Coordinates of C-alpha atoms in Angstrom, one line a residue:
M287 CA 128.3 114.5 175.5
G288 CA 127.1 114.8 171.9
V289 CA 125.7 111.2 172.0
R290 CA 123.9 111.8 175.3
S291 CA 122.5 115.1 174.0
E292 CA 121.2 113.3 170.9
M293 CA 119.7 110.5 173.0
H294 CA 118.0 113.0 175.2
V295 CA 116.5 114.8 172.2
A296 CA 115.3 111.6 170.7
T297 CA 113.8 110.5 174.0
K298 CA 112.0 113.8 174.4
K299 CA 110.7 113.7 170.9
G300 CA 109.4 110.1 171.4
T301 CA 107.7 111.2 174.6
Q302 CA 106.0 114.0 172.7
N303 CA 104.9 111.7 170.0
I304 CA 103.4 109.3 172.5
G305 CA 101.6 112.2 174.3
M306 CA 100.2 113.5 171.0
M307 CA 99.1 110.0 170.0
L308 CA 97.3 109.6 173.3
L309 CA 95.6 113.0 172.8
R310 CA 94.4 112.0 169.4
I311 CA 93.0 108.7 170.9
F312 CA 91.1 110.5 173.6
I313 CA 89.7 112.9 171.0
I314 CA 88.6 110.1 168.8
L315 CA 86.9 108.4 171.7
L316 CA 85.0 111.6 172.6
L317 CA 84.0 112.1 169.0
A318 CA 82.8 108.5 168.7
S319 CA 80.6 109.0 171.8
A320 CA 78.5 111.5 169.8
F321 CA 77.0 108.6 167.9
I322 CA 76.3 106.3 170.8
P323 CA 72.8 107.0 172.2
A324 CA 73.6 105.5 175.6
L325 CA 76.4 108.2 176.1
N326 CA 74.2 111.2 175.0
P327 CA 74.8 113.9 177.6
A328 CA 71.6 115.8 176.5
R329 CA 69.4 113.0 177.9
I330 CA 68.9 115.0 181.1
A331 CA 65.1 114.3 181.3
K332 CA 62.6 111.6 180.5
P333 CA 61.1 113.2 177.3
V334 CA 64.5 113.1 175.5
N335 CA 64.5 110.1 173.1
D336 CA 66.5 107.2 174.5
H337 CA 67.6 106.2 171.0
A338 CA 68.8 109.6 169.9
S339 CA 72.5 110.1 169.8
F340 CA 74.2 113.4 170.7
F341 CA 74.9 114.0 167.1
S342 CA 71.2 113.9 166.1
T343 CA 70.1 116.0 169.1
A344 CA 72.7 118.7 168.5
I345 CA 72.0 119.2 164.8
S346 CA 68.2 118.8 165.1
Y347 CA 66.1 120.9 167.4
S348 CA 63.0 118.8 166.7
D349 CA 64.8 115.6 167.6
L350 CA 65.7 117.0 171.0
S351 CA 62.5 118.9 171.8
G352 CA 59.9 116.6 170.2
G353 CA 59.2 114.7 173.4
F354 CA 58.7 117.9 175.5
A355 CA 55.6 119.2 173.5
K356 CA 52.9 117.9 175.8
Y357 CA 54.8 119.0 178.9
I358 CA 55.3 122.5 177.4
R359 CA 51.6 122.9 176.9
K360 CA 51.1 122.3 180.6
T361 CA 54.2 124.3 181.7
P362 CA 55.0 127.0 179.2
E363 CA 58.1 128.2 181.1
L364 CA 59.6 124.8 180.3
A365 CA 60.1 125.9 176.7
G366 CA 62.9 128.3 177.8
T367 CA 64.7 125.4 179.5
V368 CA 64.4 123.2 176.4
N369 CA 65.8 126.1 174.3
W370 CA 68.7 126.5 176.7
L371 CA 69.3 122.7 176.5
Y372 CA 69.5 122.9 172.8
A373 CA 71.8 125.9 172.9
V374 CA 74.2 124.1 175.3
S375 CA 74.1 121.0 173.1
V376 CA 75.1 123.2 170.1
V377 CA 78.0 124.7 172.1
I378 CA 79.2 121.2 173.1
F379 CA 78.9 120.1 169.5
L380 CA 81.0 123.1 168.4
G381 CA 83.6 122.0 170.9
F382 CA 83.5 118.6 169.4
S383 CA 84.1 120.1 166.0
G384 CA 87.0 122.1 167.4
L385 CA 88.6 119.0 168.8
A386 CA 88.3 117.3 165.5
A387 CA 90.1 120.3 163.9
G388 CA 92.8 120.2 166.6
A389 CA 93.4 116.5 166.0
C390 CA 93.8 117.1 162.3
F391 CA 96.3 120.0 162.9
S392 CA 98.3 117.7 165.2
L393 CA 99.3 115.6 162.2
G394 CA 101.4 118.5 160.8
E395 CA 104.9 119.6 161.7
L396 CA 105.9 121.5 164.8
R397 CA 104.0 124.8 164.1
M398 CA 100.8 122.9 163.2
K399 CA 101.2 120.6 166.2
R400 CA 101.3 123.5 168.6
M401 CA 98.3 125.1 167.0
G402 CA 96.5 121.7 167.1
A403 CA 97.3 121.4 170.8
M404 CA 96.1 124.9 171.5
I405 CA 92.8 124.4 169.5
S406 CA 92.3 121.1 171.4
A407 CA 92.8 122.8 174.8
V408 CA 90.4 125.6 174.0
S409 CA 87.8 123.3 172.4
G410 CA 88.1 120.8 175.3
T411 CA 87.4 123.7 177.7
V412 CA 84.3 124.6 175.7
V413 CA 83.1 121.0 176.0
V414 CA 83.8 121.0 179.7
L415 CA 81.9 124.2 180.3
G416 CA 79.0 123.0 178.1
L417 CA 78.7 119.8 180.0
L418 CA 78.8 121.6 183.3
G419 CA 76.0 123.8 182.0
L420 CA 73.8 120.7 181.8
F421 CA 73.7 120.4 185.6
P422 CA 71.5 123.4 186.4
L423 CA 69.3 122.6 183.4
A424 CA 68.7 119.1 184.8
G425 CA 67.7 120.7 188.1
Q426 CA 65.1 122.8 186.3
M427 CA 63.5 119.8 184.7
G428 CA 62.1 118.7 188.1
E429 CA 61.2 115.3 189.5
A430 CA 58.2 114.9 187.2
L431 CA 60.5 114.8 184.2
E432 CA 63.2 112.8 186.0
G433 CA 65.7 115.6 185.5
T434 CA 69.2 114.3 186.1
V435 CA 72.5 114.3 184.2
P436 CA 73.0 110.8 182.7
L437 CA 76.1 108.7 183.4
G438 CA 77.3 109.5 179.8
G439 CA 77.5 113.1 180.8
Y440 CA 79.9 112.4 183.6
L441 CA 82.0 110.1 181.4
L442 CA 82.3 112.7 178.7
L443 CA 83.1 115.3 181.3
L444 CA 86.0 113.2 182.6
L445 CA 87.2 112.5 179.0
A446 CA 87.0 116.2 178.0
G447 CA 88.9 117.1 181.2
I448 CA 91.7 114.6 180.3
I449 CA 91.9 116.1 176.8
V450 CA 92.3 119.6 178.2
V451 CA 95.1 118.5 180.5
F452 CA 96.9 116.5 177.7
A453 CA 96.5 119.3 175.2
A454 CA 97.9 121.9 177.6
I455 CA 100.9 119.7 178.5
E456 CA 101.6 119.1 174.8
Y457 CA 101.3 122.8 174.0
F458 CA 103.8 123.9 176.7
S459 CA 106.1 120.9 176.2
L460 CA 106.6 121.4 172.4
P461 CA 109.4 123.7 171.5
R462 CA 108.7 127.1 170.1
P463 CA 108.9 127.1 166.3
T464 CA 111.6 129.3 164.7
P465 CA 110.5 132.1 162.3
D466 CA 111.6 130.2 159.3
Q467 CA 109.4 127.2 160.1
K468 CA 106.1 127.2 158.2
F469 CA 102.7 125.4 158.5
S470 CA 103.5 122.2 156.8
M471 CA 102.3 118.6 156.8
Q472 CA 103.6 115.4 155.3
P473 CA 101.8 114.4 152.0
K474 CA 100.5 111.1 153.5
Y475 CA 98.7 113.0 156.2
R476 CA 97.3 115.6 153.7
L477 CA 96.0 112.7 151.6
F478 CA 94.4 111.1 154.6
L479 CA 92.7 114.3 155.6
L480 CA 91.3 114.7 152.1
L481 CA 89.9 111.2 152.4
L482 CA 88.6 111.7 156.0
P483 CA 85.3 113.4 155.1
F484 CA 84.3 110.6 152.8
L485 CA 85.2 108.0 155.5
I486 CA 83.0 109.9 158.0
L487 CA 80.1 110.1 155.6
T488 CA 80.5 106.4 154.9
F489 CA 80.5 105.6 158.6
I490 CA 77.4 107.8 159.2
F491 CA 75.3 106.6 156.3
S492 CA 76.5 103.0 155.8
Y493 CA 77.8 101.7 159.1
L494 CA 75.9 103.7 161.8
P495 CA 72.5 102.5 160.5
L496 CA 73.5 98.9 161.2
W497 CA 72.6 99.7 164.8
G498 CA 69.0 99.4 163.6
W499 CA 69.5 95.6 163.0
R500 CA 68.6 95.1 166.6
Y501 CA 64.9 95.6 165.7
A502 CA 65.0 92.2 164.0
F503 CA 65.3 90.5 167.5
Y504 CA 62.3 92.3 169.1
N505 CA 58.6 92.1 168.7
Y506 CA 58.6 95.8 167.9
K507 CA 55.5 98.0 167.3
P508 CA 55.8 101.6 166.1
G509 CA 55.4 104.2 168.8
I510 CA 56.5 101.9 171.6
P511 CA 60.0 102.2 173.0
L512 CA 62.2 99.3 172.1
K513 CA 63.2 98.7 175.7
S514 CA 59.5 98.0 176.4
E515 CA 59.2 95.3 173.8
N516 CA 59.8 91.6 174.2
F517 CA 63.1 90.1 173.0
V518 CA 62.1 87.2 170.6
G519 CA 65.5 86.1 169.3
F520 CA 65.4 84.5 165.9
Y521 CA 61.6 84.3 165.8
W522 CA 61.3 86.7 162.8
F523 CA 64.0 84.8 160.9
Q524 CA 62.0 81.6 161.3
T525 CA 58.8 83.3 160.3
L526 CA 60.5 84.5 157.1
F527 CA 60.8 80.9 155.9
E528 CA 58.1 79.0 157.8
N529 CA 55.2 81.3 156.8
P530 CA 54.0 80.1 153.3
A531 CA 52.6 83.6 152.4
T532 CA 55.8 85.4 153.3
R533 CA 57.9 82.7 151.6
A534 CA 55.8 83.0 148.4
D535 CA 56.1 86.8 148.4
L536 CA 59.9 86.6 149.0
F537 CA 60.4 84.3 146.1
R538 CA 58.3 86.5 143.9
V539 CA 60.2 89.7 144.7
L540 CA 63.5 87.8 144.4
R541 CA 62.5 86.7 140.9
N542 CA 61.7 90.3 139.9
T543 CA 64.9 91.6 141.5
L544 CA 67.2 89.1 139.9
A545 CA 65.5 89.5 136.5
M546 CA 65.8 93.2 136.4
S547 CA 69.3 93.3 137.9
G548 CA 70.3 90.6 135.5
L549 CA 69.0 92.6 132.6
G550 CA 71.0 95.6 133.9
I551 CA 74.2 93.6 134.2
A552 CA 73.6 92.1 130.7
T553 CA 73.4 95.7 129.3
S554 CA 76.1 97.2 131.4
W555 CA 78.4 97.3 128.3
C556 CA 76.1 100.0 126.8
S557 CA 77.7 102.7 128.8
M558 CA 81.1 101.7 127.7
A559 CA 80.0 101.5 124.1
F560 CA 78.3 104.9 124.3
A561 CA 81.5 106.4 125.8
I562 CA 83.6 104.9 123.0
F563 CA 81.3 106.3 120.3
L564 CA 81.1 109.7 122.1
S565 CA 84.9 109.9 122.2
E566 CA 85.0 109.3 118.5
I567 CA 82.9 112.4 117.6
P568 CA 85.4 114.7 115.9
S569 CA 83.7 118.0 116.9
P570 CA 84.4 118.9 120.5
R571 CA 81.5 121.3 120.7
Y572 CA 79.0 118.7 119.4
R573 CA 80.5 116.1 121.7
R574 CA 80.0 118.3 124.7
I575 CA 76.4 119.0 123.7
V576 CA 75.6 115.3 123.3
Q577 CA 77.3 114.4 126.6
T578 CA 75.4 117.2 128.4
L579 CA 72.0 116.1 127.0
T580 CA 72.6 112.5 127.9
T581 CA 73.9 113.2 131.4
I582 CA 71.1 115.6 132.5
P583 CA 68.4 112.7 132.9
N584 CA 70.5 111.3 135.7
F585 CA 69.7 114.4 137.8
I586 CA 66.0 114.2 137.2
S587 CA 64.0 112.5 140.0
W588 CA 62.0 109.4 139.2
V589 CA 58.8 111.3 140.0
L590 CA 59.5 113.7 137.2
V591 CA 60.4 110.8 134.9
Y592 CA 57.0 109.3 135.6
S593 CA 55.3 112.6 134.9
F594 CA 57.2 112.7 131.6
A595 CA 56.1 109.1 130.9
F596 CA 52.5 109.9 131.8
A597 CA 52.5 112.8 129.3
I598 CA 53.7 110.5 126.5
F599 CA 52.0 107.2 127.2
S600 CA 48.8 108.0 129.1
V601 CA 45.5 106.8 127.7
D602 CA 43.8 110.2 127.7
G603 CA 45.9 112.8 126.1
G604 CA 49.1 110.9 125.8
L605 CA 51.3 111.8 122.9
V606 CA 51.7 108.3 121.6
N607 CA 48.0 107.4 121.8
R608 CA 47.0 110.7 120.1
I609 CA 49.4 110.0 117.2
L610 CA 48.1 106.4 116.8
L611 CA 44.4 107.5 117.0
N612 CA 45.0 110.3 114.4
L613 CA 46.6 107.9 112.1
G614 CA 43.7 105.4 112.5
L615 CA 46.0 102.6 113.7
I616 CA 44.0 102.0 116.9
D617 CA 40.3 102.6 117.9
H618 CA 40.9 103.0 121.6
G619 CA 43.8 104.3 123.7
I620 CA 46.3 101.8 124.9
N621 CA 47.2 102.0 128.6
F622 CA 50.9 101.5 128.4
L623 CA 51.6 102.4 132.0
L624 CA 49.0 100.3 133.6
S625 CA 49.8 97.1 131.6
S626 CA 52.1 94.5 133.2
E627 CA 53.3 93.1 129.8
H628 CA 57.0 93.4 129.2
I629 CA 57.4 95.4 132.5
W630 CA 61.0 94.3 133.0
L631 CA 62.0 95.5 129.6
K632 CA 60.1 98.8 130.1
M633 CA 62.0 99.4 133.4
L634 CA 65.2 98.5 131.7
A635 CA 64.5 101.0 128.9
W636 CA 63.8 103.8 131.4
G637 CA 66.9 103.0 133.4
L638 CA 69.1 103.1 130.3
W639 CA 67.6 106.4 129.2
K640 CA 68.2 107.9 132.6
G641 CA 71.7 106.5 133.4
L642 CA 73.4 105.9 130.1
G643 CA 75.1 109.3 129.9
W644 CA 76.1 109.3 133.5
G645 CA 77.5 105.8 133.4
A646 CA 79.7 106.8 130.4
I647 CA 81.6 109.5 132.4
M648 CA 83.9 107.0 134.1
Y649 CA 84.7 105.3 130.8
L650 CA 85.4 108.7 129.2
A651 CA 87.9 109.3 132.0
A652 CA 89.5 105.9 131.4
I653 CA 89.7 106.7 127.7
A654 CA 91.5 109.9 128.5
G655 CA 94.1 107.9 130.4
I656 CA 95.0 105.6 127.5
D657 CA 98.4 106.4 126.1
Q658 CA 98.0 108.4 122.9
Q659 CA 101.2 106.9 121.5
L660 CA 99.4 103.6 121.0
Y661 CA 96.9 105.3 118.6
E662 CA 99.7 107.0 116.8
A663 CA 101.6 103.8 116.4
A664 CA 98.4 102.1 115.1
T665 CA 97.9 104.9 112.6
V666 CA 101.4 104.4 111.3
D667 CA 100.7 100.7 110.9
G668 CA 97.6 101.5 108.8
A669 CA 94.9 100.7 111.4
G670 CA 91.5 102.3 110.8
R671 CA 89.2 103.8 113.3
F672 CA 87.3 100.6 114.2
R673 CA 90.6 98.6 114.5
K674 CA 92.0 101.1 116.9
I675 CA 88.8 101.0 118.9
W676 CA 88.8 97.2 119.0
H677 CA 92.5 96.7 119.7
I678 CA 93.3 99.7 121.9
T679 CA 90.3 101.4 123.4
V680 CA 88.3 98.3 124.3
P681 CA 91.3 96.6 126.0
G682 CA 92.1 99.8 127.8
L683 CA 88.5 100.0 129.2
L684 CA 88.1 96.3 130.2
P685 CA 89.8 96.7 133.7
T686 CA 87.3 99.5 134.5
Y687 CA 84.4 97.5 133.1
F688 CA 85.3 94.4 135.2
V689 CA 85.6 96.5 138.4
L690 CA 82.1 98.0 137.8
L691 CA 80.8 94.5 136.8
L692 CA 82.0 93.1 140.1
L693 CA 80.3 95.9 142.0
S694 CA 77.1 95.3 140.0
I695 CA 77.2 91.6 140.9
A696 CA 77.7 92.4 144.5
S697 CA 74.7 94.8 144.5
I698 CA 72.4 92.5 142.4
L699 CA 69.9 92.5 145.2
S700 CA 69.9 96.3 145.6
N701 CA 68.5 97.8 142.5
G702 CA 66.7 100.7 144.3
M703 CA 63.1 101.3 144.8
D704 CA 62.3 104.8 143.5
Q705 CA 61.8 103.8 139.9
Y706 CA 59.6 100.8 140.7
L707 CA 57.6 102.8 143.4
V708 CA 56.4 105.5 141.0
F709 CA 55.6 103.0 138.2
R710 CA 53.9 100.5 140.4
N711 CA 50.1 100.0 140.2
A712 CA 47.5 97.4 141.0
M713 CA 48.0 95.7 137.6
N714 CA 51.7 95.3 137.5
K715 CA 52.5 95.0 141.2
D716 CA 53.3 91.2 141.0
T717 CA 56.0 91.7 138.3
I718 CA 57.4 95.1 139.2
E719 CA 57.9 94.8 143.0
V720 CA 61.6 94.3 143.8
L721 CA 63.2 93.5 147.1
D722 CA 63.9 97.1 148.2
L723 CA 60.4 98.1 147.4
Y724 CA 59.0 95.0 149.2
V725 CA 61.0 95.9 152.3
Y726 CA 59.8 99.5 152.2
T727 CA 56.2 98.3 151.8
L728 CA 56.6 95.7 154.5
G729 CA 58.1 98.1 157.0
L730 CA 56.3 101.3 156.4
G731 CA 53.1 100.1 154.6
S732 CA 49.9 98.7 155.8
T733 CA 51.4 95.6 157.4
N734 CA 53.9 97.7 159.5
S735 CA 56.1 94.7 160.2
I736 CA 59.4 96.5 160.9
P737 CA 61.2 93.5 162.4
L738 CA 60.4 91.3 159.4
A739 CA 61.5 94.0 157.0
T740 CA 64.7 94.4 159.1
V741 CA 65.4 90.7 158.8
I742 CA 65.1 90.8 155.0
S743 CA 67.4 93.8 154.8
M744 CA 70.0 92.1 157.0
M745 CA 69.9 89.0 154.8
K746 CA 70.2 91.1 151.7
S747 CA 73.3 92.9 153.0
I748 CA 74.9 89.6 154.1
I749 CA 74.2 88.0 150.7
S750 CA 75.5 91.1 148.9
V751 CA 78.8 90.9 150.8
I752 CA 79.1 87.1 150.0
L753 CA 78.5 87.8 146.3
L754 CA 81.1 90.5 146.3
F755 CA 83.8 88.1 147.7
V756 CA 82.7 85.3 145.4
A757 CA 82.8 87.5 142.3
N758 CA 86.2 88.9 143.5
G759 CA 87.5 85.4 143.9
L760 CA 86.4 84.3 140.5
S761 CA 88.0 87.4 139.0
K762 CA 91.2 86.7 140.8
L763 CA 91.1 83.1 139.6
F764 CA 90.4 83.7 135.9
R765 CA 91.8 87.2 135.4
G766 CA 94.5 87.4 138.1
E767 CA 93.1 90.7 139.3
S768 CA 90.9 91.6 142.3
I769 CA 89.4 94.6 143.9
V770 CA 89.3 93.4 147.5

C-alpha cells in the first residue's frame, strides 16, 4: 500500500508539473503575440497602422490614434471611441503584465505556485474581458473605417480563455500549503528571473528590429504602406555592387570605418593602463576624485562635446586661437574644426578623452578580484611596484582585455555615428563619414533610399557576426580560450 501511495503521489505531482508547464507555454505564446503586428487585436479599423504591434499601440497613444486624425476632424465623436480603444488596449496590456508575473511566480515552491496560478487566472480573465470589449468598439467604427475585430483578436481570445481554464485547474488541483511553508524559490529560478529583464530588453531592442530587414526586398518609398510596394527580391543587393557611385561611396566609408575602428583597437590598452595607474594611487580620496573626473565625460552627449570643442578651437573667439594670436604665433585664426587634416587622429583623441575613465571601470573591477596574497608574496620576495604590476596585475587583466578585444573586433564596423555626425562638415565629409553615419544619411537624408540603407545594415550585421566567430576561433586556437 505504501508503494502504491507513493506512486500515486508521484504521478499526481508529475501531472501538476505538466499542467504548469503547459500554462507557462500558453502565457509565453500570448506574450509573444504582443510583438507580432499581424496579431495586434487593436487593429479594429483601417486607420490603425498595419505595422504596429500591440506592444507599441498599448504603450503609445499617438501610435494608435495617429491614423484617426483626419477622420476625427470630420467626425468629432469618433475621438471618444478612439480614447476607449486605447483604454481597452491598456487594460489588455495590464492583463498581459499580470500573466507575466503569474508565470514568474509559478517557478516557485507550492505557495508561490498557487499564487502564480491565481494571478494567471485573474489576469487572463482581464485579458478576455478586454478583448471582448473590442467588439462594440469595432461596431462603432462603422463601414467607412472598416470596423471589425481582426483574426488576431479571436486567436488571442481563444488563447486567453485556455489560460484561464488551465490556471483555474492548477489552482484548485494544487494542495493547500501548510502554515510552515513559506514563499520560496530555487536559486536557479531566482537567478533566471534576475536575468529575464535584460533578456527581454535584448529581444526588444536587438532582435525585434530585425523585422525591418524586409524593407531590403521591396521598392519602398516613405509614406506608402509596404504592402502596396513592389517586391523586388535582391535588386538592392545587386545595386549596391553594380552601381559605380554607390560602390565608390561604400569603399570610402569602409576605409574611414576600418581606419577609425583600427585606431580604437590599437589604443584599447589605454583603458587598462589607466586603470592600473589609477589603482596605484595611494590616497583613496584622490583616487576617487580622479576616477570621477575621468568618468563624467562618458555621460556627456556628443552635442555638448562639440560645443565644448567649438568654444576651444573655433576661429572667432576660440580659446586656442586667442592664445596663439595674443602670443603673436599666428596672424589669422586657424579653423581646427573645419579642417580635414588628421581627422582620424582628432576623432581618436576625442573618443579617448570621453571614454577612457569609463573603460577603466571594468579593469578596476578585475584588479579588485586579483588575489592579494600574490602581491604579499611578491613583496616578501623583494619585488618593487613596477615588477608587481608587470608580473601580477597585467597577467591578471589579460583575460578581461582579450574578451573586450574580441568584442571590439566583432564590432569593428559599428563605431557609432553621433560623434562623426556632430563633427562632420563640408570640408571633412569624405574622411569622417563612417558606415553608420552613411547608412543614416542614405536612409533618412536627401536620397531617402531606405531599402539600400537596410541592405548595408544587414551586411554589416552579418559581417560582424562572422568576425566575432573568426576572432573567437583564433583565440581558441592560440590561447585555448573562447567567449562563444
